[in-house]
PDB file of C-alpha atoms in Angstrom:
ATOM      1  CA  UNK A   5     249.866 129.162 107.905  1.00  0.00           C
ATOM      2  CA  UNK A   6     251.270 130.994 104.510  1.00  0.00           C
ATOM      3  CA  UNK A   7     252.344 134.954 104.850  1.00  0.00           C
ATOM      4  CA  UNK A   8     250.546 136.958 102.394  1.00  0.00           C
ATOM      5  CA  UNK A   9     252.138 140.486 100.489  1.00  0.00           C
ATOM      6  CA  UNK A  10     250.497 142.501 103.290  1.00  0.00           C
ATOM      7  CA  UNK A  11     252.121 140.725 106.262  1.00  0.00           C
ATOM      8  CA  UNK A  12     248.902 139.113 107.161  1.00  0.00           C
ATOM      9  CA  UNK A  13     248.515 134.755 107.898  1.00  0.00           C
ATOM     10  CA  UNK A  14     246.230 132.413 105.539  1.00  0.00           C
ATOM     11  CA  UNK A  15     245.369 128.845 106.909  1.00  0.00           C
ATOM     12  CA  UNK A  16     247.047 126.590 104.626  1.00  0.00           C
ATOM     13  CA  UNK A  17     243.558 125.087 104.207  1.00  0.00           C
ATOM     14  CA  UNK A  18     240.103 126.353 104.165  1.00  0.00           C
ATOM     15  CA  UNK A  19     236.494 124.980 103.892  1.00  0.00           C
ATOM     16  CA  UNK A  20     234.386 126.031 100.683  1.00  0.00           C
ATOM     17  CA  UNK A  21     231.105 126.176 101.033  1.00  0.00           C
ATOM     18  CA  UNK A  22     229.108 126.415  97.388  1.00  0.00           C
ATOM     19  CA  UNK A  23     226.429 125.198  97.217  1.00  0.00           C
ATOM     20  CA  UNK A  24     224.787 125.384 100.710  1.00  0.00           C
ATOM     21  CA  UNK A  25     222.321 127.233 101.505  1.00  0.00           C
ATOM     22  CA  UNK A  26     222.078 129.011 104.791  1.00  0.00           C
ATOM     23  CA  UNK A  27     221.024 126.581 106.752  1.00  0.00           C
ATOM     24  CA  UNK A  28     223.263 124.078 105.098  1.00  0.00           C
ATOM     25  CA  UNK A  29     226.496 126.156 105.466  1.00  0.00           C
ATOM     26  CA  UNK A  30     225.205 127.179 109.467  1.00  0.00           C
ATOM     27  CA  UNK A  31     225.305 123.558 109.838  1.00  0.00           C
ATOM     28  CA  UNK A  32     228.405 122.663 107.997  1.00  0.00           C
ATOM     29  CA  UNK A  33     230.598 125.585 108.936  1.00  0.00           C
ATOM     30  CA  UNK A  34     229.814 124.814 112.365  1.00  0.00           C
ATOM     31  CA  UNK A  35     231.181 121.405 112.275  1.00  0.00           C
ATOM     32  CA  UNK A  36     233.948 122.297 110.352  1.00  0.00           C
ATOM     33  CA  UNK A  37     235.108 125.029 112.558  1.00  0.00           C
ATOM     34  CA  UNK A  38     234.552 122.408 115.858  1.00  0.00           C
ATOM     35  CA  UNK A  39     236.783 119.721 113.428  1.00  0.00           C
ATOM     36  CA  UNK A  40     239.684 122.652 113.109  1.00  0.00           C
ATOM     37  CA  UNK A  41     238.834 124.602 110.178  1.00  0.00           C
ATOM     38  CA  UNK A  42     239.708 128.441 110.463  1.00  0.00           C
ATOM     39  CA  UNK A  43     239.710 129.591 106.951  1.00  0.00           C
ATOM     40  CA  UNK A  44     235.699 129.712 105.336  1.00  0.00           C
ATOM     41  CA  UNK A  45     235.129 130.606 102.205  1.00  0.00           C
ATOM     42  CA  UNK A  46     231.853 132.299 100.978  1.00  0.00           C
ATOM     43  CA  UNK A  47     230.810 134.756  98.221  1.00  0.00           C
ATOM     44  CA  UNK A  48     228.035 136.816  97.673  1.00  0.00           C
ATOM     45  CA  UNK A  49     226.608 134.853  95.151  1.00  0.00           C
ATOM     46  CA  UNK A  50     226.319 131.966  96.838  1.00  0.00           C
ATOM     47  CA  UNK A  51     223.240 133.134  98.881  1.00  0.00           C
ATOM     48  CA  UNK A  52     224.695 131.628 101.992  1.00  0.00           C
ATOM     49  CA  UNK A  53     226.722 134.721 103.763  1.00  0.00           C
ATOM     50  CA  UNK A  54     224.150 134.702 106.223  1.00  0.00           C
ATOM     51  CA  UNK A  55     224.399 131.305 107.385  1.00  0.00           C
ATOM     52  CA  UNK A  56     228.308 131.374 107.570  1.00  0.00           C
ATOM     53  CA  UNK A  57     227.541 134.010 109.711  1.00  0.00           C
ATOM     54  CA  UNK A  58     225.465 132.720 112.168  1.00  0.00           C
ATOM     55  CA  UNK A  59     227.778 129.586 112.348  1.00  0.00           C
ATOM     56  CA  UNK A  60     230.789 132.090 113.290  1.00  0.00           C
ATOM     57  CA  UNK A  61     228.750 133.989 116.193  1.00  0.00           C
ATOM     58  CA  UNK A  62     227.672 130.926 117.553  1.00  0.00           C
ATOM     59  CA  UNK A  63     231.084 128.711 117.412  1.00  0.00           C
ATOM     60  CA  UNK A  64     232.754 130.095 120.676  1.00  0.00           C
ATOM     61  CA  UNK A  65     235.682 131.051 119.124  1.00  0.00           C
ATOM     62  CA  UNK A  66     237.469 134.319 118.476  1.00  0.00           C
ATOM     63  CA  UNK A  67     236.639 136.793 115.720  1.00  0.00           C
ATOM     64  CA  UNK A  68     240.249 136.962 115.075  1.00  0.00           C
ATOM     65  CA  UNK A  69     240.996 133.335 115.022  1.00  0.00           C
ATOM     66  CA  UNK A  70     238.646 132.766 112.181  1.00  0.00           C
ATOM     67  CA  UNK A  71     239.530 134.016 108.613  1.00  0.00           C
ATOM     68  CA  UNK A  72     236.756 135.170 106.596  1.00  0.00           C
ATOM     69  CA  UNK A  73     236.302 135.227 102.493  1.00  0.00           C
ATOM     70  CA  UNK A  74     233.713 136.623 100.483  1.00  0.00           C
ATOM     71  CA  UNK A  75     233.834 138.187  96.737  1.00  0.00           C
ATOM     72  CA  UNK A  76     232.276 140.928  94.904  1.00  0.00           C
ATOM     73  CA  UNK A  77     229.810 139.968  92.696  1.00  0.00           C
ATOM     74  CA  UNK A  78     229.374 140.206  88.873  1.00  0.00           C
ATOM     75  CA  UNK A  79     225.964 142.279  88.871  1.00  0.00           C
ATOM     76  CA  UNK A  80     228.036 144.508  91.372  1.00  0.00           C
ATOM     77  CA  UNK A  81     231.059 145.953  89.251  1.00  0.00           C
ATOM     78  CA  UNK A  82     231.836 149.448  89.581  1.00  0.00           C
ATOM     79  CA  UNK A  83     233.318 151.502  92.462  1.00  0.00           C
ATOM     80  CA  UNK A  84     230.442 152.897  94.346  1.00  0.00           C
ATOM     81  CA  UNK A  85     228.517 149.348  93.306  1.00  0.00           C
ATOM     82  CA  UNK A  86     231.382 147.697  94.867  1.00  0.00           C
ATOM     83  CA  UNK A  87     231.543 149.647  98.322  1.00  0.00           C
ATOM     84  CA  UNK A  88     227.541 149.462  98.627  1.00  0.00           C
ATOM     85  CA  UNK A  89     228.063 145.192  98.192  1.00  0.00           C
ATOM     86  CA  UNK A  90     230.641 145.181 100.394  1.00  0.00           C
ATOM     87  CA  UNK A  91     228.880 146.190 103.165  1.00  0.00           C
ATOM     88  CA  UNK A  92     226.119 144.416 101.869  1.00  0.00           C
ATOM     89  CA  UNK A  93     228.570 141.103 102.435  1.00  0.00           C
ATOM     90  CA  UNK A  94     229.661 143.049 105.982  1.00  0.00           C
ATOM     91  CA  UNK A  95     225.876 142.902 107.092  1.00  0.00           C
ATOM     92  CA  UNK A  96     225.014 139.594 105.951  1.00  0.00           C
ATOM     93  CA  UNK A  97     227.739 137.895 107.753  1.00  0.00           C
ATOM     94  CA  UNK A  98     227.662 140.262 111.022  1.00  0.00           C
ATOM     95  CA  UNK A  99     231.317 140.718 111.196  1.00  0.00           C
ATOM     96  CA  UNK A 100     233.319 144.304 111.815  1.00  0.00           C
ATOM     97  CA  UNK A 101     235.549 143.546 109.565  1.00  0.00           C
ATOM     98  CA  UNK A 102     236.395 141.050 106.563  1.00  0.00           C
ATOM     99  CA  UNK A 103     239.508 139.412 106.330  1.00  0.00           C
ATOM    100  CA  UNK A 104     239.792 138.801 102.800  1.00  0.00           C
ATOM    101  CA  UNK A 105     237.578 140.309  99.622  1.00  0.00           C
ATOM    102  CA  UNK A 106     237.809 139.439  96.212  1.00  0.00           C
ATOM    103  CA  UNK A 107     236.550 140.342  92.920  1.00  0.00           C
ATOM    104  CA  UNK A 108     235.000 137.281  91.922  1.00  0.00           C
ATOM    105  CA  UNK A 109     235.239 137.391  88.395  1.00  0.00           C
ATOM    106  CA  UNK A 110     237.215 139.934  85.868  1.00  0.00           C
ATOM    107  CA  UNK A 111     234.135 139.979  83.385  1.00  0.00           C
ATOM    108  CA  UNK A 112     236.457 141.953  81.345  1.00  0.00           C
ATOM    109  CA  UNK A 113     233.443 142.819  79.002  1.00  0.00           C
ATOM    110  CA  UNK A 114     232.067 145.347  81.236  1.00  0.00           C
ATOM    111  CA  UNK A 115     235.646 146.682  81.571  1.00  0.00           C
ATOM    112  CA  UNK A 116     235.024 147.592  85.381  1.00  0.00           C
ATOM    113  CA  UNK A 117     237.397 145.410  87.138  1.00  0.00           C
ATOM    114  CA  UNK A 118     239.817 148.121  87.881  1.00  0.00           C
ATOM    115  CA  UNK A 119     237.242 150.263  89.055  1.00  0.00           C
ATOM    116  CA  UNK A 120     236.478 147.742  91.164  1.00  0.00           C
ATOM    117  CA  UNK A 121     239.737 146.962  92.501  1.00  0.00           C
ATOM    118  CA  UNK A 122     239.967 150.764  93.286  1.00  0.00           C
ATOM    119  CA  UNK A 123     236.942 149.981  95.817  1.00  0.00           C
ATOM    120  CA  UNK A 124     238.483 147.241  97.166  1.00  0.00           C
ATOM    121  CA  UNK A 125     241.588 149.196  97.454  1.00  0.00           C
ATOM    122  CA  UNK A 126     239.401 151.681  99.630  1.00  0.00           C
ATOM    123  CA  UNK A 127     238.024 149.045 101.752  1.00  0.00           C
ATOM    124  CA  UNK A 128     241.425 147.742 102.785  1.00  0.00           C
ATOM    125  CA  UNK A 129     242.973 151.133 103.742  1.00  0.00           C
ATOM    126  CA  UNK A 130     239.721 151.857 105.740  1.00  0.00           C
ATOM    127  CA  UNK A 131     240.650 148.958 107.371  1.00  0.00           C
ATOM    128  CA  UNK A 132     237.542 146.989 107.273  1.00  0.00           C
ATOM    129  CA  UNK A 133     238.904 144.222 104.962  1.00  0.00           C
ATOM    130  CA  UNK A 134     242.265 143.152 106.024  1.00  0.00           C
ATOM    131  CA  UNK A 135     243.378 141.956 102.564  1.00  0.00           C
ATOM    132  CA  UNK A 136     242.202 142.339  99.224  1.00  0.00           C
ATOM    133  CA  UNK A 137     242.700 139.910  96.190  1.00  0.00           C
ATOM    134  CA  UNK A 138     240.616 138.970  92.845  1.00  0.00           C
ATOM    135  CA  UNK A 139     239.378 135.465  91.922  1.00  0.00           C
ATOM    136  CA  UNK A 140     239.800 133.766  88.592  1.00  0.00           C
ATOM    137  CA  UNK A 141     241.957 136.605  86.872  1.00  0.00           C
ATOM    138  CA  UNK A 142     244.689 136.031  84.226  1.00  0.00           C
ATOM    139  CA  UNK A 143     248.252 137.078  84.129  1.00  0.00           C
ATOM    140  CA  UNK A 144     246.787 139.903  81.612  1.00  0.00           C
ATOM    141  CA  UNK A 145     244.440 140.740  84.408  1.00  0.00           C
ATOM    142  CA  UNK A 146     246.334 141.227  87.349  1.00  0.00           C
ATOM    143  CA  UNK A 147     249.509 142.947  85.053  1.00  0.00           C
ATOM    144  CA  UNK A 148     246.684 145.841  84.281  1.00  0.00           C
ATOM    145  CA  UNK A 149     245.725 146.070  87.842  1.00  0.00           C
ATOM    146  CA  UNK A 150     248.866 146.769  89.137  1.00  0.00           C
ATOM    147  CA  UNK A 151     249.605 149.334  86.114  1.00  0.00           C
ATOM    148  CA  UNK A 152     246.802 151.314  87.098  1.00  0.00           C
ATOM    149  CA  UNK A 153     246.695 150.948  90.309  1.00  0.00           C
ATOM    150  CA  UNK A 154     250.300 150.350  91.073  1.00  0.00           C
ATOM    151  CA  UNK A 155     248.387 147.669  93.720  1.00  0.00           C
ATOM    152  CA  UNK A 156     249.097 144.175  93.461  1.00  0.00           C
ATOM    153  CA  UNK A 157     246.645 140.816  94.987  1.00  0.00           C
ATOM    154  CA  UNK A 158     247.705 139.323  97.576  1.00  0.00           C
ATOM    155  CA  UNK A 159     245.753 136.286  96.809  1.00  0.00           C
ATOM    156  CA  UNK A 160     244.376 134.708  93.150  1.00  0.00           C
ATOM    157  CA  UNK A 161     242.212 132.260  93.843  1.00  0.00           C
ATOM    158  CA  UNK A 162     241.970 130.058  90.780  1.00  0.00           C
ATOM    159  CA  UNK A 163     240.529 126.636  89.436  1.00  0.00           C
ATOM    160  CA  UNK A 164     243.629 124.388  89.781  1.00  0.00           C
ATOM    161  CA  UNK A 165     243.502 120.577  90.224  1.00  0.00           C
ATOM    162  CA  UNK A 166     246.025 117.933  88.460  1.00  0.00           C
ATOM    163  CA  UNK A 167     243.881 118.248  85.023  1.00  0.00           C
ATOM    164  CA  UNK A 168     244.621 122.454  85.735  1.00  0.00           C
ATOM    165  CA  UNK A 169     247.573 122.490  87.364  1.00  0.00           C
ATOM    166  CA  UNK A 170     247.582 126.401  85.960  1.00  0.00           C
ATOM    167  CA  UNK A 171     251.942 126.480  85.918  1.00  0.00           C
ATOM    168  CA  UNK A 172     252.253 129.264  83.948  1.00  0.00           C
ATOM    169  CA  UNK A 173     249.997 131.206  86.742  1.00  0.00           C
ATOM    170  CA  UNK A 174     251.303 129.946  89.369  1.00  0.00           C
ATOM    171  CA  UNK A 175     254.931 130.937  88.057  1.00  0.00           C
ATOM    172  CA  UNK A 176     253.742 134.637  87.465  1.00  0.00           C
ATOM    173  CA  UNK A 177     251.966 134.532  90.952  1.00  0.00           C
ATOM    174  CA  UNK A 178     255.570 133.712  92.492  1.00  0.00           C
ATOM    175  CA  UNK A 179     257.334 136.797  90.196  1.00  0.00           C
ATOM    176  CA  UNK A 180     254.679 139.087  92.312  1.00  0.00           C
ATOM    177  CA  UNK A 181     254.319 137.521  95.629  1.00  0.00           C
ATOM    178  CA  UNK A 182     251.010 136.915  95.062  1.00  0.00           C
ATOM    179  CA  UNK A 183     249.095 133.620  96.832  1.00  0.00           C
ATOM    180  CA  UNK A 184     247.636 130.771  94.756  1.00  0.00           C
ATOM    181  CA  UNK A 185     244.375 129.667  96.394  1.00  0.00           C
ATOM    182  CA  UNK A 186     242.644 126.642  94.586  1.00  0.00           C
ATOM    183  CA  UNK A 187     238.666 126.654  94.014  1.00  0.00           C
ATOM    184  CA  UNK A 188     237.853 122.815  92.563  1.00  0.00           C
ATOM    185  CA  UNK A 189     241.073 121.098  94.462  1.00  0.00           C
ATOM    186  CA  UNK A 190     239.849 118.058  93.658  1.00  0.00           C
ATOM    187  CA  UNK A 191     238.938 118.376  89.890  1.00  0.00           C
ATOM    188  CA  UNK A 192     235.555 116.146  89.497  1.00  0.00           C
ATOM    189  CA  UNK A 193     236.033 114.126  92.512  1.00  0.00           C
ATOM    190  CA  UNK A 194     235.527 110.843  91.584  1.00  0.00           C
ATOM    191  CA  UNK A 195     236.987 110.592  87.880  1.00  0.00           C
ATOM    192  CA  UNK A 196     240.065 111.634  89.465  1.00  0.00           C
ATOM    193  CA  UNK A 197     240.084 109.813  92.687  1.00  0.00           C
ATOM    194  CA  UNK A 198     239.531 106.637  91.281  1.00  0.00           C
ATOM    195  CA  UNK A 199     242.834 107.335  88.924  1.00  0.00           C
ATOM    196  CA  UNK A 200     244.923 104.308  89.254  1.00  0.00           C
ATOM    197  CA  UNK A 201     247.849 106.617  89.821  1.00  0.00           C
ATOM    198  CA  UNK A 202     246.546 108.544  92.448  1.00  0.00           C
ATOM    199  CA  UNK A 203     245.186 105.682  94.367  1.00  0.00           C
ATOM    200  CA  UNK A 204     248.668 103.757  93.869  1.00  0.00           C
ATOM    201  CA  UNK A 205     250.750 107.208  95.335  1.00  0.00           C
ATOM    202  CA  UNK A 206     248.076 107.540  98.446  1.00  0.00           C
ATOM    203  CA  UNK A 207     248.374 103.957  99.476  1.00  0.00           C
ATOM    204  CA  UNK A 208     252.186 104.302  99.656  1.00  0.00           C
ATOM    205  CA  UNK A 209     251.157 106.985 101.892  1.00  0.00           C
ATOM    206  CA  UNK A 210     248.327 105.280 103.854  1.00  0.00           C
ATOM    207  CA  UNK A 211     246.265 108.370 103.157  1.00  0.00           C
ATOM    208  CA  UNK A 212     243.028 108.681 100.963  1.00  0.00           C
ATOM    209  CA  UNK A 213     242.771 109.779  97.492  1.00  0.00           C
ATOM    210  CA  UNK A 214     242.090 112.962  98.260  1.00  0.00           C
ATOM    211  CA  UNK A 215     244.144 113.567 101.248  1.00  0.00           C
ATOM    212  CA  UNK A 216     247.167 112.755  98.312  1.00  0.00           C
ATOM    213  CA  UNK A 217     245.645 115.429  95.912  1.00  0.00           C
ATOM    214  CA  UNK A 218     244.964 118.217  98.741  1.00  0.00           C
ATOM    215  CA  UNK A 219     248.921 117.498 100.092  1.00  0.00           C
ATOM    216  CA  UNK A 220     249.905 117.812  95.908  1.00  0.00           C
ATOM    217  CA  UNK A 221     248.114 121.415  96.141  1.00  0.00           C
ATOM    218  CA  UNK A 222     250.167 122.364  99.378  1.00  0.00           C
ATOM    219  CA  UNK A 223     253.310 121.538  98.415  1.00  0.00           C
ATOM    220  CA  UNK A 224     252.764 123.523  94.956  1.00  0.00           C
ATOM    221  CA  UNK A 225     252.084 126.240  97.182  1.00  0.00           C
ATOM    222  CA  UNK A 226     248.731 126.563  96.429  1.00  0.00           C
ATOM    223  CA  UNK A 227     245.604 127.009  99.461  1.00  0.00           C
ATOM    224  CA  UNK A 228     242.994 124.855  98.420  1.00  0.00           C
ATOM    225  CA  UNK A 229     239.426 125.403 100.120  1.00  0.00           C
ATOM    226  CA  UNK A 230     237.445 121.808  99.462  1.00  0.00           C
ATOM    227  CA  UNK A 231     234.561 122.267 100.338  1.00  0.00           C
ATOM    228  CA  UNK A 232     232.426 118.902 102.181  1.00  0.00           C
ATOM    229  CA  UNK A 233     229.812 118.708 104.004  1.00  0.00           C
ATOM    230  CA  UNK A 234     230.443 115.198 105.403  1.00  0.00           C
ATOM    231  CA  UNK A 235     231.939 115.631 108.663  1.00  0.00           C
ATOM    232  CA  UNK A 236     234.504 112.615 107.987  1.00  0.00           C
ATOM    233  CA  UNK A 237     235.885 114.067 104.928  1.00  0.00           C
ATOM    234  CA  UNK A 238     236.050 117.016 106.633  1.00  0.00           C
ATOM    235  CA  UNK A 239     238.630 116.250 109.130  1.00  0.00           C
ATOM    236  CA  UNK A 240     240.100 113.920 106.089  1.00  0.00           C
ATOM    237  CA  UNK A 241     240.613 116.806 104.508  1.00  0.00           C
ATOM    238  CA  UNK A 242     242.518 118.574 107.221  1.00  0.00           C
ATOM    239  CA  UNK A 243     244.768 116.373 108.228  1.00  0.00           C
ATOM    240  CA  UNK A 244     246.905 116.240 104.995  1.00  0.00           C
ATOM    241  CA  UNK A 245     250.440 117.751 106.696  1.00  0.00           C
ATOM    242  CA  UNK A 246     251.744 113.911 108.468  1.00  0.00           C
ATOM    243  CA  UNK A 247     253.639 113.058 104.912  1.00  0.00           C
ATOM    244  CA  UNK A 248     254.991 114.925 102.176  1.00  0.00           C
ATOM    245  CA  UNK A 249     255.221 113.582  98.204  1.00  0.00           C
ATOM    246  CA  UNK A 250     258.326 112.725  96.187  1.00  0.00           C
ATOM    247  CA  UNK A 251     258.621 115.271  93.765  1.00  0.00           C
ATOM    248  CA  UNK A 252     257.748 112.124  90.856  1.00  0.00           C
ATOM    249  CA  UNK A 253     254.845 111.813  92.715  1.00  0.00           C
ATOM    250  CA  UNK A 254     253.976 115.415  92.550  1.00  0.00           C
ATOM    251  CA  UNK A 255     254.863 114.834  88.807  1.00  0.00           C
ATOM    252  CA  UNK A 256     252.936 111.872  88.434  1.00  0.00           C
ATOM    253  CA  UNK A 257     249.860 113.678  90.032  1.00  0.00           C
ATOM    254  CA  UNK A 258     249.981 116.278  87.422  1.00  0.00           C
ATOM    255  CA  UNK A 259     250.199 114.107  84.741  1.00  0.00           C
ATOM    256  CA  UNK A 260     246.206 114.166  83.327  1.00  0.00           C
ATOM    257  CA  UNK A 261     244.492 115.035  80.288  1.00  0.00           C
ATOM    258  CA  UNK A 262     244.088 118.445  80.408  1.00  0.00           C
ATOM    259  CA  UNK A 263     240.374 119.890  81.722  1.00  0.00           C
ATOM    260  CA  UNK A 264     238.984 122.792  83.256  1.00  0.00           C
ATOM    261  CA  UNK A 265     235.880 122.496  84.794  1.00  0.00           C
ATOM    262  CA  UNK A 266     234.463 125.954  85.359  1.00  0.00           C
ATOM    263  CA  UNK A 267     234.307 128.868  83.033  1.00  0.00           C
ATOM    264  CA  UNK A 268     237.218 130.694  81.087  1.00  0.00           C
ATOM    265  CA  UNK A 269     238.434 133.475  83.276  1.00  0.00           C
ATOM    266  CA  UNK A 270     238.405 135.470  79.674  1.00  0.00           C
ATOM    267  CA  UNK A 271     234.922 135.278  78.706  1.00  0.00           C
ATOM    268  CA  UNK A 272     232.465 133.710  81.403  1.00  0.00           C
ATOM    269  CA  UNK A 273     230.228 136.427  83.108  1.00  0.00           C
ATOM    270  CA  UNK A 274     228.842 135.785  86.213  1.00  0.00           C
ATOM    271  CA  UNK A 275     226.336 137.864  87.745  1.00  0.00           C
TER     272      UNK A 275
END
C-alpha cells in the first residue's frame, strides 16, 4: 500500500481497464478482484463505468476494501460541468462515494482545468470522493493549480514506461508529495518485452518480462495499473513484490530509445 498527501492508502497495483466495454470490464474486473486486485481503474470516457460497477456489487467484498478511479472528462470542463459528471460517474458505477477522481486531461486550450480542479476540490470536502488528483498534467500544470488553488494532487497519473521513464516528473512529484501512477506500464508490450535486456534481467529473476518491468515501476515509486484481461497475466501481474532489482538493473531497464505512446499532455484534447 503507498500513503497519499491526504492520509489515505493506494494499492501499490491496480487493474486498468480501457478498452472494455461493459460487459468486458463486468467480466474482467470480476476476475481480477477474485485474483487479488483492489485498485480498478475506469474513466468516464471509457464507456465502461457501468460494468465496473456491476462487477463491484456483485464481488462479495467490501465497499471499503475496493479502491475506485474514474476521471473527468474532456467534453466536461468547467465547474458546474464537472460536479454534474461527477455524479454522472457516481450513478454509473452505483457507489456512495468515489475514492479517487481525476481530471483526465489539462486541455489547456480551453483554459478550464482550474475551474475544474475547484469542482473536484468541492467534491472531496463534501466527502464523496476521498481523494482528488489530475491525469496527464505537466510540472507547469500542477505549479498553477496549486497557485490558485493553494491545493495540491495527491496523485498524477502519467504515461511512464522504460521508453518514458518521465524523471524530471517524477522528481517534481517527490518536491510536492504528490503520487506517480503509471497509465501504459508496459510501453507497447511486445517491442519491449521481447528486449534482450529485459528478458536477460527477468530470467535472473525467474519472473516474466513483464513481472521485471511492473517491479521497475514499483521500486521508482510509481503505481502502475496494467490493465489484462487474461486471467493468467492477471495474477502475473500481481505478484511482482517476491524480488527486488539491482539498481543497474533498474538502470539498465530505463535505458531505451526514447517514445511516448499517447498524446502530449500540452496539446492533445480529449473529449
Amino acid at each position: 500500500m503507498c500513503r497519499l498527501r491526504d492520509g489515505m492508502t493506494l494499492p501499490a497495483i491496480g487493474l486498468g481497464t480501457y478498452p472494455l466495454d461493459d460487459d468486458e470490464a463486468e467480466r474482467v474486473v470480476a476476475g481480477a478482484l477474485e485474483a487479488g486486485y483492489r485498485l480498478i481503474d475506469t474513466a468516464m470516457t471509457y464507456g465502461n463505468e457501468t460494468g465496473v460497477g456491476r462487477a463491484i456489487a456483485h464481488s462479495g467484498i467490501a465497499r471499503e476494501e475496493i479502491f475506485v478511479t474514474t476521471k473527468l472528462p474532456g467534453r466536461d470542463h468547467g465547474y458546474e460541468q464537472a460536479l454534474a459528471s461527477f455524479e454522472g460517474s457516481r450513478r454509473r458505477l452505483g457507489l456512495d462515494f468515489v475514492d479517487l477522481y481525476l481530471i483526465h486531461w489539462p486541455l489547456p486550450r480551453l483554459n478550464q482545468y482550474v475551474k475544474c480542479w475547484q469542482a473536484l476540490i468541492r467534491l472531496h470536502e463534501e466527502s464523496v470522493t476521498r481523494s482528488i488528483g489530475v491525469s496527464n498534467f505537466t510540472v507547469e500544470h500542477i505549479q498553477r493549480l496549486e497557485s490558485q488553488t493553494g491545493v495540491l494532487p495527491s496523485v498524477n497519473q502519467i504515461e511512464m514506461h522504460p521508453a518514458l521513464p518521465q524523471r524530471e516528473l517524477r522528481a517534481f512529484h517527490e518536491t510536492k508529495g504528490i503520487r506517480t501512477q503509471s497509465w501504459r506500464p508496459l510501453g507497447q508490450g511486445g517491442t519491449l518485452l521481447a528486449d534482450p535486456e529485459v528478458v536477460g534481467i527477468a530470467a535472473r529473476h525467474d519472473v516474466t518480462p513483464a513481472q521485471a518491468v511492473l517491479r521497475w515501476q514499483t521500486q521508482l515509486g510509481s503505481v502502475p495499473i496494467p490493465k489484462s484481461a487474461d486471467p493468467r497475466r492477471q495474477r502475473e501481474n500481481l505478484d511482482i513484490f517476491g524480488f527486488e532489482l539491482t539498481d543497474d538493473e533498474l538502470s539498465r531497464i530505463s535505458a531505451r530509445s526514447p517514445h511516448r505512446i499517447g498524446g502530449d499532455p500540452d496539446d492533445h484534447e480529449e473529449f
